[in-house]
Amino acid sequence: MDQYNIGDISQLYVHFLNVLMDENARRHLYNDQSLFSRYDSGALSTDDFFNNLFLRMNCCLECYIISLIYIERLNKAIPGIVNATSLRNIVISSVVLAQKYFDEICYKSEFYASFNQLSVWQINGLEVEFLCRVHFSLAVFAPEFLSFYNRLRALCAASPLRERGVRIPEIVNVAPAGCPLLKYVFSPQEQQRKEAFYRQREQRQAQLRRLPPVPAPILLQPPHPFPPRRAPDYYLPPSLPVASVAPSLPVAPMAPMAPMAPVAPVAPMAPMAPVAPVAPMAPVAPVAPMAPMAPVVSPVVNPYCFSAPLPSAAPVVEPYCAPPFQTSANGMEANRFAQYTTNPYGEVHYPFVIDRNSI
C-alpha cells in the first residue's frame, strides 16, 4: 500500500477504535484496573496523539492494520479493556510491536515514548504488559490478514466514512493453491486518484523550490547565564575624569596683571673671622718594658694516660690510671685507663676506656 492512502487509513483506524470502545461501554464488561490506565497524560489530546502517530511513526501502512488485529486479540482476551482511559497506551504499544515484528525496524525507546509523553521504563512496561496479555501471539498469517482487511473495506461503506470519500484498494490472493500471496488490485478510479496525488505532491515541491531563500537570522550573542564577576577596586586602574558634554559657558576676559615691584639689592656678606691655629700635641710617654715571664713548668704526664694539663687557675686533680694491661671478658688484651678529673665549675669527667688496638 502506497503512502497516498495514509489519510484513508488514519480515518479508518480511528473509526474502528471508536466502534470498539462504544461496544465495550455499552456492555460494561470490564472494570479497568490494568497498567494501560495508569499512565494517562492529560496534557496531550487524542487528536494530537493520532496526528503524531500517523505522521512521525515512519512505518508501512500494513503495520497499522496489524496493530488493529493485536488490539482485537487483546480485547478478546480481556473483554472491555479498550476504553477512553487506556486507548492511547494500548495503541502505541500495539503499533510499536507491529513495527518491530513485521518491519524489522527498531527505534530508540525515547522515540516511542515521546508519542504519549511517557518515560522509557513506562513504554517498556507497556510492551511487556501487552505481550503477556495476548500470550506472545504476534504472528499474523495471510488468511487472517485478508479476512480482517475485507472487514475494514466493509466499514468504508458506512455513512461517516462514505461521506468523507474514504476508500482503500482491494486485496486478493494470487496464489490460492500454494503459499498464499496477497496483492493489491487498483481500480481505474483508484489509479487516477493515485496519479493525481503524486502530481499534486510534485507541484507542491516545485513551488517550495521557487520560494526565495530565507535570510539567515542575525546571530546575537547569547546572554551570560551568570553576570560577570566585578574585579575589586584595588585591581582597577584609577578612573580618569569624564569630560562634560554640556556646552561650555563663555569665559570672561582676564584682567591685565599689575607690574611687579622692583626687588631690593641684597646686602654684601660680612668677612669671616680668622681661624685660630691648632696647638701641637703633647709627646707620648714611652711604654715601660714588660717583665720577663716566669718559666712554665709542665706537669709530669703519664704516657699511658691521655689527659691534657689543666690551666694554672683550675685545680689540678691527680688522675687515676688503671693498670696498663688488663684482660677483657672475652680474653682479648686491652689497655684500660680510667681518669677522674674535675673542671673549675665542679663538673666531673667520668672514666673512659681506650682500646689499644684502636689507637
XYZ file of C-alpha atoms in Angstrom:
359
model
C 0.000 0.000 0.000
C 1.349 3.405 -1.016
C 1.720 6.439 1.171
C -1.101 8.290 -0.565
C -3.529 6.043 1.387
C -2.312 7.353 4.759
C -5.296 9.710 5.059
C -7.807 6.925 4.430
C -6.019 4.504 6.775
C -5.910 7.071 9.590
C -9.650 7.796 9.392
C -10.470 4.101 9.145
C -8.174 3.341 12.100
C -9.853 5.878 14.389
C -13.337 4.798 13.285
C -12.614 1.142 14.125
C -11.398 2.087 17.617
C -14.461 4.249 18.250
C -16.759 1.373 17.302
C -14.849 -0.983 19.616
C -14.984 1.445 22.563
C -18.706 2.091 22.069
C -19.381 -1.634 22.160
C -17.339 -2.082 25.367
C -19.026 0.894 27.018
C -22.457 -0.475 26.156
C -21.721 -3.884 27.670
C -19.859 -2.707 30.788
C -17.809 -5.875 30.749
C -14.626 -4.810 32.499
C -13.618 -2.576 35.363
C -10.321 -1.327 34.018
C -7.501 -1.517 36.560
C -4.720 -2.548 34.188
C -1.347 -0.934 33.605
C -2.641 0.766 30.454
C -4.913 3.043 32.519
C -2.256 4.164 34.999
C -0.088 6.154 32.597
C -2.530 8.777 31.384
C -1.014 12.029 30.128
C -3.752 14.630 30.038
C -1.501 17.307 28.519
C -1.818 15.719 25.031
C -5.211 15.483 23.353
C -6.342 12.395 21.456
C -6.364 14.229 18.105
C -2.772 15.382 18.554
C -1.781 11.863 19.565
C -3.155 10.307 16.368
C -1.703 13.073 14.198
C 1.762 12.400 15.608
C 1.230 8.659 15.274
C 0.483 8.746 11.530
C 2.951 11.493 10.626
C 6.043 10.540 12.637
C 5.958 6.768 13.089
C 7.575 6.148 9.667
C 6.291 2.604 9.204
C 4.439 0.829 6.421
C 0.645 1.165 6.358
C 0.182 -2.556 6.923
C 1.593 -2.109 10.444
C -1.460 -0.043 11.392
C -3.769 -2.812 10.182
C -1.761 -5.443 12.095
C -1.897 -3.274 15.234
C -5.710 -3.332 14.980
C -5.533 -7.140 14.864
C -3.419 -7.068 18.040
C -5.916 -4.746 19.752
C -8.791 -7.053 18.822
C -6.876 -10.022 20.271
C -6.300 -8.085 23.494
C -9.972 -7.157 23.738
C -10.972 -10.801 23.260
C -8.541 -11.937 25.965
C -9.786 -9.252 28.402
C -13.220 -8.019 27.270
C -13.731 -4.305 27.790
C -10.082 -3.372 28.380
C -10.136 -0.888 25.481
C -11.718 2.309 26.817
C -11.136 6.035 26.747
C -8.562 5.883 29.562
C -6.382 3.090 28.201
C -6.813 3.807 24.482
C -3.609 5.719 23.749
C -1.326 3.407 25.709
C -2.821 0.342 24.021
C -2.497 1.916 20.564
C 1.145 2.955 20.957
C 2.050 -0.468 22.387
C 0.392 -2.339 19.511
C 1.942 -0.138 16.803
C 5.425 -0.466 18.320
C 5.122 -4.265 18.475
C 3.805 -4.437 14.898
C 6.661 -2.311 13.596
C 9.291 -4.330 15.444
C 7.840 -7.677 14.365
C 6.934 -7.028 10.695
C 9.018 -4.054 9.569
C 12.098 -5.300 11.421
C 12.807 -1.696 12.393
C 13.540 -0.719 15.938
C 13.985 2.869 17.050
C 15.078 4.018 20.464
C 12.617 3.771 23.317
C 12.781 7.555 23.800
C 11.274 7.987 20.307
C 8.312 5.719 21.057
C 7.786 7.260 24.496
C 7.523 10.770 23.001
C 4.217 9.971 21.265
C 2.294 9.781 24.544
C 4.758 11.745 26.731
C 5.906 8.677 28.645
C 9.237 7.721 30.145
C 11.441 4.919 28.829
C 10.635 2.492 31.615
C 6.911 3.181 31.184
C 6.854 2.386 27.445
C 8.920 -0.754 28.073
C 6.496 -1.838 30.797
C 3.531 -1.316 28.455
C 5.113 -3.519 25.783
C 5.712 -6.329 28.263
C 2.166 -5.986 29.614
C 0.701 -6.175 26.106
C 2.758 -9.261 25.236
C 1.684 -11.048 28.398
C -1.998 -10.236 27.819
C -2.003 -11.657 24.244
C 0.187 -14.622 25.305
C 3.026 -13.504 22.982
C 0.992 -14.326 19.847
C 2.243 -11.763 17.324
C 2.152 -13.858 14.162
C -0.499 -12.806 11.627
C -0.922 -15.196 8.707
C -2.196 -14.280 5.260
C -5.759 -15.693 5.591
C -6.314 -13.822 8.861
C -4.918 -10.600 7.407
C -7.103 -10.942 4.299
C -10.241 -11.555 6.371
C -9.605 -8.562 8.631
C -8.739 -6.325 5.661
C -12.074 -7.140 3.985
C -13.842 -6.178 7.239
C -12.155 -2.790 7.095
C -13.202 -2.336 3.469
C -16.772 -3.057 4.555
C -16.525 -0.292 7.168
C -15.706 2.176 4.386
C -19.282 1.742 3.171
C -20.621 3.088 6.494
C -22.203 6.523 6.474
C -19.475 8.577 8.189
C -16.627 7.175 6.080
C -18.564 7.045 2.801
C -19.426 10.728 3.076
C -15.743 11.575 3.527
C -14.751 9.504 0.494
C -12.583 7.042 2.412
C -11.518 4.119 0.207
C -8.781 1.528 0.376
C -7.688 -0.691 -2.541
C -8.867 -4.253 -2.905
C -6.539 -7.076 -1.948
C -6.633 -10.589 -3.441
C -4.738 -13.835 -3.037
C -2.973 -14.545 -6.327
C -1.744 -17.999 -5.239
C -4.710 -19.777 -3.646
C -3.430 -23.301 -4.309
C 0.019 -22.998 -2.772
C 1.591 -20.464 -0.426
C -0.787 -17.507 -0.125
C 0.399 -14.347 -1.861
C -1.588 -11.157 -1.333
C -1.612 -8.389 -3.895
C -3.406 -5.047 -4.135
C -5.730 -4.505 -7.063
C -6.271 -0.878 -8.084
C -9.403 0.050 -9.927
C -9.260 2.715 -12.683
C -10.690 5.279 -10.297
C -8.099 4.315 -7.681
C -5.317 4.577 -10.254
C -6.435 8.066 -11.283
C -6.603 9.071 -7.655
C -3.072 7.791 -7.083
C -1.693 9.680 -10.093
C -3.433 12.889 -9.001
C -1.955 12.561 -5.507
C 1.640 12.267 -6.752
C 1.116 15.044 -9.328
C -0.058 17.437 -6.626
C 2.865 16.488 -4.405
C 5.357 17.263 -7.185
C 3.688 20.631 -7.752
C 3.944 21.488 -4.074
C 7.612 20.529 -4.018
C 8.315 22.627 -7.131
C 6.536 25.578 -5.548
C 8.689 25.236 -2.462
C 11.825 25.321 -4.638
C 10.729 28.628 -6.242
C 10.366 30.360 -2.900
C 13.126 32.896 -2.161
C 15.706 31.668 0.272
C 15.059 32.541 3.845
C 17.613 35.112 5.030
C 19.970 33.899 7.649
C 18.976 35.155 11.075
C 21.134 37.696 12.767
C 23.205 35.857 15.270
C 23.097 37.599 18.583
C 25.479 36.929 21.345
C 23.639 34.790 23.875
C 23.265 36.390 27.282
C 25.516 35.224 30.014
C 23.839 32.689 32.289
C 25.576 34.359 35.197
C 26.595 38.045 35.475
C 30.325 38.602 35.021
C 32.268 38.986 38.193
C 33.337 42.529 39.023
C 37.002 42.988 39.782
C 37.875 44.543 43.150
C 38.638 48.228 43.244
C 42.275 47.696 44.064
C 42.692 45.765 40.787
C 41.218 48.520 38.638
C 43.295 51.417 37.273
C 42.462 54.870 38.583
C 39.484 56.287 36.769
C 40.037 59.409 34.722
C 37.667 62.361 34.975
C 34.987 62.257 32.332
C 34.743 65.357 30.196
C 31.406 67.093 30.357
C 29.267 67.005 27.236
C 27.346 70.147 28.177
C 28.165 73.298 26.148
C 30.835 75.412 27.822
C 29.862 78.835 29.176
C 31.572 81.986 27.823
C 34.667 82.852 29.832
C 35.191 86.466 30.904
C 38.442 88.118 29.668
C 41.242 88.124 32.211
C 42.367 91.456 33.674
C 45.945 92.555 32.842
C 48.473 91.692 35.504
C 49.956 94.545 37.604
C 53.689 95.288 37.114
C 55.950 93.629 39.655
C 57.647 95.795 42.298
C 61.460 96.216 41.974
C 63.470 93.815 44.094
C 65.761 95.396 46.724
C 69.505 94.655 46.286
C 70.991 92.035 48.589
C 73.452 93.374 51.201
C 77.072 92.067 50.913
C 78.149 89.374 53.378
C 80.499 90.268 56.260
C 84.087 88.855 56.084
C 84.711 85.687 58.099
C 86.917 85.860 61.255
C 90.383 84.179 61.021
C 90.603 80.655 62.457
C 92.967 80.201 65.436
C 95.903 77.768 64.865
C 95.689 74.291 66.437
C 98.037 73.686 69.406
C 100.658 70.884 68.950
C 100.023 67.558 70.670
C 101.981 66.665 73.844
C 104.639 63.931 73.484
C 103.540 60.445 74.485
C 105.423 58.856 77.401
C 107.376 55.721 76.483
C 105.871 52.386 77.490
C 107.750 50.535 80.210
C 109.181 47.194 79.118
C 107.299 44.113 80.180
C 108.717 41.974 82.921
C 110.057 38.626 81.796
C 107.580 35.788 82.173
C 108.331 33.035 84.609
C 109.093 29.719 83.001
C 106.112 27.431 82.860
C 106.760 24.073 84.407
C 104.736 21.457 82.639
C 103.341 18.821 84.902
C 104.504 15.272 84.585
C 102.126 13.412 82.321
C 101.750 9.674 82.405
C 102.459 8.429 78.891
C 99.679 5.880 79.284
C 97.100 8.451 80.318
C 95.712 10.764 77.641
C 94.879 13.772 79.776
C 95.922 17.315 78.854
C 97.324 19.629 81.555
C 94.725 21.950 83.041
C 95.255 25.724 83.190
C 97.029 27.134 86.211
C 93.869 28.767 87.514
C 91.969 25.456 87.690
C 92.654 22.993 90.469
C 94.635 20.063 89.225
C 93.454 16.670 90.316
C 95.875 13.842 90.067
C 94.397 11.444 87.531
C 93.828 7.889 88.463
C 95.166 5.446 85.923
C 94.284 1.824 85.784
C 96.974 -0.803 85.343
C 98.371 -0.666 81.832
C 97.447 -4.203 80.894
C 94.178 -5.900 81.643
C 92.332 -8.781 80.072
C 88.777 -8.240 78.884
C 85.948 -10.641 79.476
C 86.354 -12.255 76.078
C 90.040 -12.968 76.603
C 91.413 -10.114 74.491
C 94.207 -7.931 75.853
C 93.257 -4.311 76.187
C 94.541 -1.135 77.792
C 92.020 0.489 80.010
C 92.656 3.871 81.531
C 90.185 5.466 83.803
C 90.582 9.117 84.630
C 88.561 11.178 87.054
C 89.018 14.922 86.755
C 87.071 17.942 87.863
C 86.870 21.180 85.889
C 86.766 24.642 87.521
C 82.953 24.522 87.564
C 82.748 21.371 89.664
C 81.745 19.052 86.837
C 83.151 15.550 86.972
C 84.619 13.808 83.942
C 83.568 10.194 84.031
C 86.092 7.497 83.184
C 86.515 6.327 79.659
C 88.135 3.247 78.205
C 90.576 3.269 75.307
C 91.339 0.143 73.390
C 94.989 -0.036 72.469
C 94.267 -1.875 69.291
C 92.156 1.024 68.012
C 94.926 3.648 68.507
